[in-house]
Structures are given as structure tokens and as C-alpha cells.
Short mmCIF file of C-alpha atoms in Angstrom, two decimals:
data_model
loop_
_atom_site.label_atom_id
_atom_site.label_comp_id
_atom_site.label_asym_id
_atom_site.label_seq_id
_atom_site.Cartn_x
_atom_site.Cartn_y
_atom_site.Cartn_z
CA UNK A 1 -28.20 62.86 68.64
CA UNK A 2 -26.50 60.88 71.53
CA UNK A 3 -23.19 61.10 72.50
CA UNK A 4 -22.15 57.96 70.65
CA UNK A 5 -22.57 59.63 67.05
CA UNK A 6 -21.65 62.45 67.51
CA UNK A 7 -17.72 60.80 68.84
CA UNK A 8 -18.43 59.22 65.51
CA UNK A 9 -18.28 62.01 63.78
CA UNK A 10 -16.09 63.78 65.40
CA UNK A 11 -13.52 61.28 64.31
CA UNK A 12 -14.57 60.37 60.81
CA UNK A 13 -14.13 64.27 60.14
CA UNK A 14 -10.66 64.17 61.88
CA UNK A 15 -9.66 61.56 59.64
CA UNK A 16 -10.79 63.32 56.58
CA UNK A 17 -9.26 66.38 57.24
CA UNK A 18 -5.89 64.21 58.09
CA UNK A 19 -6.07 62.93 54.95
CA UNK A 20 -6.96 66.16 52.46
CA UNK A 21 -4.08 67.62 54.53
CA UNK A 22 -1.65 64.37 53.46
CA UNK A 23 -2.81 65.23 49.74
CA UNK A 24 -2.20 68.41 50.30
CA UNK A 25 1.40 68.11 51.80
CA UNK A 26 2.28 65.11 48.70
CA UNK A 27 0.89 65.88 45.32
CA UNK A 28 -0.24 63.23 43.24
CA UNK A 29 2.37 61.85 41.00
CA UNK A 30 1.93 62.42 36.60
CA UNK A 31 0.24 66.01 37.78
CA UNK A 32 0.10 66.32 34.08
CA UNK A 33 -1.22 63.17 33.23
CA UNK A 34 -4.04 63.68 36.21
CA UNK A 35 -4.94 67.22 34.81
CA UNK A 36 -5.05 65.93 31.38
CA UNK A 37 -7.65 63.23 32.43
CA UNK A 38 -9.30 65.61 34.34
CA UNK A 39 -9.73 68.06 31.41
CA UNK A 40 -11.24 64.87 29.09
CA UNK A 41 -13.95 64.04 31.54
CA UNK A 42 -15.88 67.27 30.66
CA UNK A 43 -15.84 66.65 27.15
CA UNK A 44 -18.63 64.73 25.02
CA UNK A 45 -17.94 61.26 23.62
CA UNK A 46 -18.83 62.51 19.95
CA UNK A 47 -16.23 65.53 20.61
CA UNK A 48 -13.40 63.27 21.56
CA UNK A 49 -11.70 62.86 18.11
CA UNK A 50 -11.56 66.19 17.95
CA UNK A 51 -9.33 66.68 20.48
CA UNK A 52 -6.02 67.87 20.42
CA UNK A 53 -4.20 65.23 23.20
CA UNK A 54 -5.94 62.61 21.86
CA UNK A 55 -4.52 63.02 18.12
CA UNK A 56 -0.93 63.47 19.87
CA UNK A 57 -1.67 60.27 21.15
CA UNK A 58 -2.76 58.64 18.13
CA UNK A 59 0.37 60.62 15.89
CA UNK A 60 3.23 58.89 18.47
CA UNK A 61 1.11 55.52 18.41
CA UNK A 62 1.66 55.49 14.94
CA UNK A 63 4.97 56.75 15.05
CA UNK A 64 6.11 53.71 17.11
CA UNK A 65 8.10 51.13 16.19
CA UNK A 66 8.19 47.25 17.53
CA UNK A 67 11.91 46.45 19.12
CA UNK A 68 14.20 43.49 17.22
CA UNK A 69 12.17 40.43 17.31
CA UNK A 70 13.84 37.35 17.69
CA UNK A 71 14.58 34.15 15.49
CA UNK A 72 12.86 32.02 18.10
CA UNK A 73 9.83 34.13 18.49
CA UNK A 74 9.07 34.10 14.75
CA UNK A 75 9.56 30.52 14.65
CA UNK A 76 6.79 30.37 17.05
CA UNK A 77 4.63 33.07 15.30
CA UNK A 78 5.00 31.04 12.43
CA UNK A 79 4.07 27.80 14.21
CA UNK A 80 0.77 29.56 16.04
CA UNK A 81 -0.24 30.94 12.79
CA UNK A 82 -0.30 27.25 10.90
CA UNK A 83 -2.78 26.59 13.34
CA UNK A 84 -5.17 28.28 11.57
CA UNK A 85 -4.78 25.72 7.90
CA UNK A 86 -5.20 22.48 10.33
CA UNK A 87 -8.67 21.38 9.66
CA UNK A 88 -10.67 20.15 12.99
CA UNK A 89 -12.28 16.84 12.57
CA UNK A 90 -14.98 17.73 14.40
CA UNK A 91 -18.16 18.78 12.36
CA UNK A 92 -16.63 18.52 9.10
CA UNK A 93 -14.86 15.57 6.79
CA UNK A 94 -10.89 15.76 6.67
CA UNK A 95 -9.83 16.01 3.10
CA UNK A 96 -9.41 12.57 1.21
CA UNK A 97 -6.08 14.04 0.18
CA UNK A 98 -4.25 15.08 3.89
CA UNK A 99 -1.30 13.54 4.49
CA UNK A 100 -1.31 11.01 7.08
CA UNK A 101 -4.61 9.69 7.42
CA UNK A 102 -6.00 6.17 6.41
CA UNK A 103 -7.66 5.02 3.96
CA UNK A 104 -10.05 2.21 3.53
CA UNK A 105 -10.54 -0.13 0.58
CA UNK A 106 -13.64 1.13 -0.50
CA UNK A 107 -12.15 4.93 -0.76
CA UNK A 108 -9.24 4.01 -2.63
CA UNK A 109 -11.46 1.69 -4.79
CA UNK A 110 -13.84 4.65 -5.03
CA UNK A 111 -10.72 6.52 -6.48
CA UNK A 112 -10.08 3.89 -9.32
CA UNK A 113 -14.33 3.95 -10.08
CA UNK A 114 -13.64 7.76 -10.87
CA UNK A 115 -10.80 8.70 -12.74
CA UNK A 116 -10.16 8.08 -16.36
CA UNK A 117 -8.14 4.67 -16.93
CA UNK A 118 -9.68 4.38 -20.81
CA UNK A 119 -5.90 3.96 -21.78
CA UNK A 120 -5.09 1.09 -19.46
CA UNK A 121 -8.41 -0.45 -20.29
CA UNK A 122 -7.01 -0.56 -23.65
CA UNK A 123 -4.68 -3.52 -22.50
CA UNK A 124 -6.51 -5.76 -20.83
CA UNK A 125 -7.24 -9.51 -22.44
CA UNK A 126 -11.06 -10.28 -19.89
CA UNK A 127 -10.51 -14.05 -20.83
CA UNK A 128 -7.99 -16.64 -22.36
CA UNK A 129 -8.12 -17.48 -25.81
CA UNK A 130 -8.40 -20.94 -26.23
CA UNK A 131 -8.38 -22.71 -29.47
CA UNK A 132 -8.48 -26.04 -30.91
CA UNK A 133 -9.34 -28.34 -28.60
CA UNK A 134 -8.71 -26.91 -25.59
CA UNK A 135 -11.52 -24.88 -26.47
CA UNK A 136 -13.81 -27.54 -27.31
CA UNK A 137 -13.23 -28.95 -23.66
CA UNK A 138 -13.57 -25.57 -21.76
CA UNK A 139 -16.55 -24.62 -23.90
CA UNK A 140 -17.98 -29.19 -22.56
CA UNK A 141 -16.39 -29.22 -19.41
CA UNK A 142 -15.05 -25.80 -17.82
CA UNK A 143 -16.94 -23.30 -14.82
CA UNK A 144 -19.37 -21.27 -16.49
CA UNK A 145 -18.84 -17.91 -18.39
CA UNK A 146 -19.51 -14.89 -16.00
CA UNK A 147 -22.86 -13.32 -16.17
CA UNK A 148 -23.15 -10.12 -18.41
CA UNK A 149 -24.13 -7.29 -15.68
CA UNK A 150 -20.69 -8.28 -13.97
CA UNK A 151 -18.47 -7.79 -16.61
CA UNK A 152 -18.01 -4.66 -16.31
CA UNK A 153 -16.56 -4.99 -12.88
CA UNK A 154 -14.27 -7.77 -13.88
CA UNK A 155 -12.93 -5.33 -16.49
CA UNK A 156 -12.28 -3.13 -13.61
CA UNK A 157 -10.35 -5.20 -11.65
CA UNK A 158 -8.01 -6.22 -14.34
CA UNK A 159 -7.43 -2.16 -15.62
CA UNK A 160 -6.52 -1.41 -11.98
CA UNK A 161 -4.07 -4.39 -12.26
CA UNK A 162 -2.61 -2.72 -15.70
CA UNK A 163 -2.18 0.48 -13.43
CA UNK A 164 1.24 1.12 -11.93
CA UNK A 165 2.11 3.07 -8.40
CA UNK A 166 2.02 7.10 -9.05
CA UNK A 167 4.08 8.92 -6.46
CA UNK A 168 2.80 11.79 -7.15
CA UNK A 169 -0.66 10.63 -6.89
CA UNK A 170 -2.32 11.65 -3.17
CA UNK A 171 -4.46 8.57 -2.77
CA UNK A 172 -1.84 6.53 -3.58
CA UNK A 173 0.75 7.17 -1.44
CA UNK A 174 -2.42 7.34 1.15
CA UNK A 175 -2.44 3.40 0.24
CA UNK A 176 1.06 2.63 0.53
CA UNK A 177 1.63 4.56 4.29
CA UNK A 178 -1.66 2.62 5.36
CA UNK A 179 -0.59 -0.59 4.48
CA UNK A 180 3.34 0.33 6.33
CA UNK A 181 0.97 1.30 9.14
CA UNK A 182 -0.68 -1.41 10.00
CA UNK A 183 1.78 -4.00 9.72
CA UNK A 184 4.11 -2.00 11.55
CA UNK A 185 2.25 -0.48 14.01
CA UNK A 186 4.00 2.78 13.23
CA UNK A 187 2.17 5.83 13.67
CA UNK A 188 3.96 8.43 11.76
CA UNK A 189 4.08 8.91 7.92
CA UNK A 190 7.13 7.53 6.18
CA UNK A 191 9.03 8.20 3.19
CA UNK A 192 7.47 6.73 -0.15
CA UNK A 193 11.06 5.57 -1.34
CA UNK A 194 13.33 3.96 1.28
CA UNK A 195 14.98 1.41 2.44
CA UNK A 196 11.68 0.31 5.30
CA UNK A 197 9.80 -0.66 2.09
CA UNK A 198 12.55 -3.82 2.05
CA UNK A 199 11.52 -4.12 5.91
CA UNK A 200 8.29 -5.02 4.69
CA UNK A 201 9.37 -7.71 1.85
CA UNK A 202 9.73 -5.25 -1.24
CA UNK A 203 13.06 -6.53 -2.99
CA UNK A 204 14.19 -2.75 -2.95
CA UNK A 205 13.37 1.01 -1.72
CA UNK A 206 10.81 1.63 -4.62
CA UNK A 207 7.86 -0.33 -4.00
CA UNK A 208 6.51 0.02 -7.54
CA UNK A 209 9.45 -1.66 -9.05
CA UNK A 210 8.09 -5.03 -7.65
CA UNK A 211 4.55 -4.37 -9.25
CA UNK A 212 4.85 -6.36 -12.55
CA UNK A 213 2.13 -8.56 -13.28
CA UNK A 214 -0.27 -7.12 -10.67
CA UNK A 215 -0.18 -3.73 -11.35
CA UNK A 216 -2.18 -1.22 -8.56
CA UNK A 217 -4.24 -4.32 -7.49
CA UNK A 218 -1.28 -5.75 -5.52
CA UNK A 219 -1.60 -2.86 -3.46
CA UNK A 220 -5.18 -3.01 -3.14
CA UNK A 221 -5.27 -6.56 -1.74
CA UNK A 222 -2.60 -5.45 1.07
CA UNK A 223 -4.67 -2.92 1.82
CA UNK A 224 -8.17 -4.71 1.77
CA UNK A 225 -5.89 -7.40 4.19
CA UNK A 226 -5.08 -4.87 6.19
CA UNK A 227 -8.38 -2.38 6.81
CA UNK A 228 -10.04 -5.42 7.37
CA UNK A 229 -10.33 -6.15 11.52
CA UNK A 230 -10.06 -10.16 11.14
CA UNK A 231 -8.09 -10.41 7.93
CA UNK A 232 -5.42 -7.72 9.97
CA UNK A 233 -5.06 -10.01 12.53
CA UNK A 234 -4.27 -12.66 10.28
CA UNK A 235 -2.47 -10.50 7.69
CA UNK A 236 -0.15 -9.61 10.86
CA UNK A 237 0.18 -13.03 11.41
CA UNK A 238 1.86 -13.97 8.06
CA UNK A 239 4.06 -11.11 8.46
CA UNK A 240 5.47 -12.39 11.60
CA UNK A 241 6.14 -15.56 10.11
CA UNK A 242 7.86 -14.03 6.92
CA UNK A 243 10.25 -12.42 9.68
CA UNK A 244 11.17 -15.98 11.31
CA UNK A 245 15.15 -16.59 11.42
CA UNK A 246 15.07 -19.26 9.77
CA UNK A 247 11.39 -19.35 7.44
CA UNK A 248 11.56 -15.84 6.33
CA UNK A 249 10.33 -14.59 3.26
CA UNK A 250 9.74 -11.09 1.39
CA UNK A 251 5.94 -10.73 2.78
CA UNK A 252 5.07 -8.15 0.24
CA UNK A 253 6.60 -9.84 -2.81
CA UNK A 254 4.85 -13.21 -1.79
CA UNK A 255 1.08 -11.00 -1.48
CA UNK A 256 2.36 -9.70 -5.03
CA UNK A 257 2.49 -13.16 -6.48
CA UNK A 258 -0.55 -14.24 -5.24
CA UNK A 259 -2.56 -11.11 -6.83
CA UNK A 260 -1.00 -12.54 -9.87
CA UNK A 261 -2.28 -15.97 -9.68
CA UNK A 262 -6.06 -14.41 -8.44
CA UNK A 263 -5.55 -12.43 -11.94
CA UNK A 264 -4.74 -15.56 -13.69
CA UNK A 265 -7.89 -17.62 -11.79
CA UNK A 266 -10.22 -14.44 -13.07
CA UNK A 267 -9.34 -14.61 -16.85
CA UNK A 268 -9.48 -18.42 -17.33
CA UNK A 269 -12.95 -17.84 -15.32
CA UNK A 270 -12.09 -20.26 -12.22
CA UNK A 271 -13.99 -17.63 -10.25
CA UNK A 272 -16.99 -17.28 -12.66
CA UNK A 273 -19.03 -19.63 -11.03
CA UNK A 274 -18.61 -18.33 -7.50
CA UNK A 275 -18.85 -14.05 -8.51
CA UNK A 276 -22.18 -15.26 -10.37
CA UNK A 277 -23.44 -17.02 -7.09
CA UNK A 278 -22.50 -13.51 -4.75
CA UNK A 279 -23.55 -11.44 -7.95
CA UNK A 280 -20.03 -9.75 -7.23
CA UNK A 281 -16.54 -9.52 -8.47
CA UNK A 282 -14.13 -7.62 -6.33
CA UNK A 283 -15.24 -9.10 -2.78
CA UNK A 284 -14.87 -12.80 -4.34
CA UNK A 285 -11.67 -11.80 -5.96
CA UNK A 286 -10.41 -10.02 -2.47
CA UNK A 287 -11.51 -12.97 -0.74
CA UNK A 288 -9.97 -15.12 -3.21
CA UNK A 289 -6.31 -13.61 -2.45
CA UNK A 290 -7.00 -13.72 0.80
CA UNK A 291 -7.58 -17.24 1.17
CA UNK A 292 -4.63 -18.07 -1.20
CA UNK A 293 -2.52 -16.56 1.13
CA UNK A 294 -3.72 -18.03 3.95
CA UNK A 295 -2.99 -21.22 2.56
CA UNK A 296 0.50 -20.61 1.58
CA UNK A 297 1.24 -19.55 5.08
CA UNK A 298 -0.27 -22.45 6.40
CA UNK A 299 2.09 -25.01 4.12
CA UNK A 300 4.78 -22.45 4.80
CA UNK A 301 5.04 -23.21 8.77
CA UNK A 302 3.38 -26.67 9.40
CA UNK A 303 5.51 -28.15 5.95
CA UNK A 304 8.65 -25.75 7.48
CA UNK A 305 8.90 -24.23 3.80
CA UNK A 306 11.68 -21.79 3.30
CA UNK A 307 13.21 -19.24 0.74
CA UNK A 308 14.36 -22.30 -1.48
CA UNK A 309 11.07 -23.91 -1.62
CA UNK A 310 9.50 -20.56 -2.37
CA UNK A 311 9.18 -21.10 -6.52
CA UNK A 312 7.88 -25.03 -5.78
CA UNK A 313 5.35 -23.36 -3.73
CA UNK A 314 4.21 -21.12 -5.71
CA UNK A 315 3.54 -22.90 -8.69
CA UNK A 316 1.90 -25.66 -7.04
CA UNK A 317 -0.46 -23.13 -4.89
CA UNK A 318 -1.74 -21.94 -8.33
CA UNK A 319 -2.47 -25.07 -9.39
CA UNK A 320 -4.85 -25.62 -5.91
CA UNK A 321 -6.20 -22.50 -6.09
CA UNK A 322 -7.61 -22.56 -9.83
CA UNK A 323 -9.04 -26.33 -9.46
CA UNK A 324 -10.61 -25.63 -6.13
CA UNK A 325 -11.18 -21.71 -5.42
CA UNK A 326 -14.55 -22.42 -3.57
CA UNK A 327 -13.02 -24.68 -1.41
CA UNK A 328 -10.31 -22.07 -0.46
CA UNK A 329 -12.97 -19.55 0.38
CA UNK A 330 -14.89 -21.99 2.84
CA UNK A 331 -11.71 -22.21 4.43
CA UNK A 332 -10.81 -18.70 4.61
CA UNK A 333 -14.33 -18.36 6.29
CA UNK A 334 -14.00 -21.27 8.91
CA UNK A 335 -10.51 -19.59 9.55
CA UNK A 336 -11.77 -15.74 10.17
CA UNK A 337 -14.99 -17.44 12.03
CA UNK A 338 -12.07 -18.74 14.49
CA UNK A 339 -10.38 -15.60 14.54
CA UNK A 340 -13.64 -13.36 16.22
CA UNK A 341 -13.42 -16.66 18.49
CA UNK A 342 -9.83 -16.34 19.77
CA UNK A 343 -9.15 -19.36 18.31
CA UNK A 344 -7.44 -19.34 14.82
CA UNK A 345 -3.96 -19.80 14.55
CA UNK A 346 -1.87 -20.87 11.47
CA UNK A 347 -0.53 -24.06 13.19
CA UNK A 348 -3.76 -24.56 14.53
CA UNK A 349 -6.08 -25.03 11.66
CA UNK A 350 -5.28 -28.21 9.96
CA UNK A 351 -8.86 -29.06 9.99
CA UNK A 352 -9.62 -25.65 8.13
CA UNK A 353 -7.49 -27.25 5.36
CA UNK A 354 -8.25 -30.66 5.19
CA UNK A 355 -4.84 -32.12 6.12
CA UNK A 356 -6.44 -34.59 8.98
CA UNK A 357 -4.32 -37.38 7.28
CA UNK A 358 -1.53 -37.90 4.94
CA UNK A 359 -3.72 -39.52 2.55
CA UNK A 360 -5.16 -36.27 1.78
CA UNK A 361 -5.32 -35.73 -2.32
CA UNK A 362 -4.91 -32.35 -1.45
CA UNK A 363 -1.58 -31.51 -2.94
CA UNK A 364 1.73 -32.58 -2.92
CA UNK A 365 4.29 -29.69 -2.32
CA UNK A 366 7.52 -30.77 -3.97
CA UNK A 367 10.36 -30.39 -1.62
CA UNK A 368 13.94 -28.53 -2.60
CA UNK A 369 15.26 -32.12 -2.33
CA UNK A 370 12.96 -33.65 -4.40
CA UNK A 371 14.23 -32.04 -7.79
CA UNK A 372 16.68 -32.98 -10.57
CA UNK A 373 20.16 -31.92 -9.14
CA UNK A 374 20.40 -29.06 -11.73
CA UNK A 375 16.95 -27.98 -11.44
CA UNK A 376 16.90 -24.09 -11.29
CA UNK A 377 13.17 -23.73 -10.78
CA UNK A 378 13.58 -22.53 -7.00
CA UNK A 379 12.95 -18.42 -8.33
CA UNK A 380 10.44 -16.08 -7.67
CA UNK A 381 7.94 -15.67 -9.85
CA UNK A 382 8.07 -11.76 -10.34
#
């Protein structure tokens, strides 16, 4: 061994014996904790429950008791713990009932195909009785009667129209918050009475007090306008206008009225001729609506219609839309065809209507000035 190692050693057992002499001269601290851990290492795992400091231990941990908690941190326990209900989205279908989330046309439609409306089926009249002579000349001269398989789904548009809005029914305040959603923008939940519903053209804070005549279905054409991408665009449209200063008009009253008058073109079988042709109801009937509306709007801004004119309107747009529904539709199509473009606009689609002239046999839309001085026929509808 050279010299080298054996300094080495020299020193490392200097240090050692400096330091077993600094134990020496400062005991540990918790002596009795050390010699207590000491006295545990020598004992067996399976012998360790047996053992008399560890079931002192275990006696004062059960003795213990938690300090004062405060308001705040149960407020927060509370919070962490509803974690645990919110369902993740991820892997697994929300519930059709959750608060909150959308719903599309077909769901809430879906919703009406499955619950029991036997007692509002009871009311509906599928067709207009005609007698007499007026008979005679729808029976020589009217649209065809609608084909037998689709009956059954013409029934089912007019039983959801003898439905009214249930409050306490999930799915349908699911169908009211969508439709305040996307014409608002808003994305938070909102109360299902209020004084917003009159933001949107309700005449008051209950929407289902302006229901009459159309029933559920109102509702379900605002939200087929709504869900769909190019009927949103122009359902937002419309509702813009209905907020002008000086043209404005209660949007969802207005859409009310003109599920009325697409109830009205089903049962005297305007639309028979065009749901046999598709081999459908409910998309001809949506579209139907749709293009009604569409129309309106159009006369509304390019004729500069307002509140006054709203009855004339009205009465005359029925009138249009149950001689020439097929018409309406093509429009409605050459209109959202210019939407995916970037280029439909209500001011812009005078060609979509046919107005290139004003010798177009169109129709004439009386004028508030136009009427017998005591006229009173300036009302809504509803």
C-alpha cells in the first residue's frame, strides 16, 4: 500500500471518529421516537398489528378531531364534489334532457313521434269540409288529395299544432332556449318566463300565450329556421329587420302567423300535390313556412311595410302562398342557393321573386292609405 492510501485513510478514519464523537457529544432529537422506530424494525410485518405502540397510535388517530372548518371551504367542498354528477362528453351521449344544450329539429320532432298525443289527435279536422258547390269545383278543379301512406304524417303535423308549450316539459324548454340562442347569440340559458321573450317579438313574458292557432308547431318552425346553417343566416336576417327603428315588427308573432297560414295551406290540400311529389310532409311543410316568410320579409323592406300594414300583409301573403306554394319553394331554393354563395340578401333578390317589373301579376299589397277611412282591418291576426 503506497503512501497515498494510506493518508487516505488516515483521514477518512479521522473524520469518522470526528463525527461518532459529534453524535456522541449531541444526541439525536425525539430519543423516544428514534428508540421506538428502532424497536419496530426487528419485528415481522405479520406481527405488527399486534403491537402495542402501534394500537396507541391507531386509538389517538381515532380519537382526533378535524378543527372548525370554514363557510368558504365547504362552499368549495361542495363545488369539487358536483364535479363528480357533470357528465363528460367525451365517449358517451349527454342526456337529451340537460339543461343547456341544443337541440335539433329532428330530436325534438323525435320527441313528438314518441309520446302519447291520442287526446290532441282527437281535435284535429285533416281537411276542409266543403259542400255544395264548392265541393263540386274542388273535387273538378282543385290540387290533388294527398296520397294514403302520407297521411299519417300530415295527421302529425296538425296534433303537434293542437299541442300547447309545457314548462315543465324538458325538451321543451330545450326548444324555446335554442331558438333565444341563436337569434341572440347568447350563450347562457335564460329564464322560460320573462320579459327577453318580448325582445324576441312575443307580445308578453309567456311565450305560450301567443301560441293560438299554431299550437307546438310554431315553435318547431323557429327552431327548424334556426338549426338550419342557411335558413339561420336568413332567419337572422329577418330578425334584424323586425328590429329596424322605423320597420319593426314582433319577429316571433309574425313566424307564428305564418305557421298558421302553412296549417291552413295543409288542410285545404294546397300542399298535396307537392308532399306527394317529395313523398314527404314535414320537410315540404317546413320549407313551406320558410319560404312564406321569406317572402313577407322581402315585401316588408323593398315595399317599406310597417306595423300598420302588418294585417294587409298578412292576409294578402295567404292568399299568394295557397295559389302558388310551389312557386314559393323554388324561390326559397334560388334564395338559400345564393346564401352558400355569399350572395343573398333580402333587398337583393327581386329576381328570386319575380318583381323585375311593375307589371308583375304577382300581388298587389294594399297600402294603409289605400283603405276606407274607418277601416279597422290593420290587426294582427293572432
Amino acid at each position: 500500500m503506497n503512501e497515498n492510501s494510506c493518508s487516505f485513510h488516515n483521514e477518512k478514519g479521522l473524520r469518522d471518529g470526528q463525527v461518532e464523537s459529534v453524535c456522541a457529544a449531541y444526541p439525536p432529537p425525539y430519543d423516544k421516537d428514534t428508540s421506538a422506530l428502532r424497536a419496530l424494525r426487528g419485528i415481522p410485518i405479520s406481527e405488527l398489528k399486534n403491537h402495542g405502540i402501534l394500537r396507541a397510535l391507531t386509538a389517538e388517530a381515532n380519537g382526533w378531531e378535524p378543527r372548525v372548518v370554514s363557510a368558504e371551504v365547504l362552499r368549495a367542498q361542495e363545488e369539487w364534489e358536483a364535479v363528480d354528477s357533470i357528465l363528460t362528453e367525451t365517449g358517451s351521449q349527454a342526456s337529451a334532457d340537460q339543461p343547456g344544450q341544443l337541440i335539433s329539429f329532428n330530436e325534438a320532432l323525435q320527441h313528438f313521434q314518441t309520446v302519447d298525443l291520442s287526446s290532441f289527435k282527437k281535435r284535429i279536422q285533416p281537411t276542409i269540409r266543403r259542400t255544395g258547390l264548392a265541393a263540386l269545383r274542388h273535387c273538378l278543379f282543385g290540387p290533388p288529395k294527398l296520397h294514403q301512406g302520407l297521411r299519417e304524417e300530415r295527421d302529425l303535423v296538425l296534433t303537434i299544432a293542437q299541442c300547447g308549450l309545457d314548462s315543465q316539459d324538458p325538451v321543451h324548454g330545450r326548444v324555446l332556449q335554442t331558438i333565444y340562442k341563436k337569434l341572440t347569440g347568447s350563450k347562457f340559458d335564460c329564464a322560460l318566463h320573462g320579459d327577453h321573450w318580448e325582445d324576441l317579438g312575443f307580445q308578453g313574458a309567456n311565450p305560450a300565450t301567443d301560441l293560438r292557432g299554431a299550437g307546438f308547431l310554431a315553435l318547431l318552425h323557429l327552431l327548424y329556421l334556426v338549426m338550419d346553417s342557411k335558413t339561420l343566416l336568413m332567419a337572422q336576417e329577418i330578425f334584424r329587420l323586425s328590429r329596424h327603428h322605423i320597420q319593426q315588427f314582433p319577429f316571433c308573432l309574425m313566424s307564428v302567423n305564418i305557421t298558421r297560414i302553412a296549417i291552413q295551406a295543409l288542410r285545404e290540400e294546397c300542399l298535396s300535390r307537392e308532399c306527394n311529389r317529395q313523398q314527404k310532409v314535414i320537410p315540404v311543410v317546413n320549407s313551406f313556412y320558410a319560404a312564406t316568410f321569406l317572402r313577407l320579409a322581402h315585401v316588408w323592406r323593398t315595399q317599406q311595410k310597417t306595423i300598420a300594414d302588418s294585417g294587409f300583409v298578412l292576409k294578402d301573403l295567404e292568399v299568394l302562398a295557397k295559389k302558388s306554394p310551389r312557386r314559393l319553394l323554388k324561390t326559397l331554393e334560388i334564395y338559400l342557393a345564393g346564401v352558400s354563395k355569399g350572395q343573398a340578401s333580402l333587398l337583393g333578390a327581386q329576381k328570386c321573386f319575380g318583381l323585375q317589373a311593375p307589371h308583375s301579376k304577382d300581388l298587389t299589397f294594399t297600402g294603409v292609405c289605400d283603405l276606407p277611412p274607418h277601416s279597422s282591418e290593420g290587426t294582427w291576426l293572432i
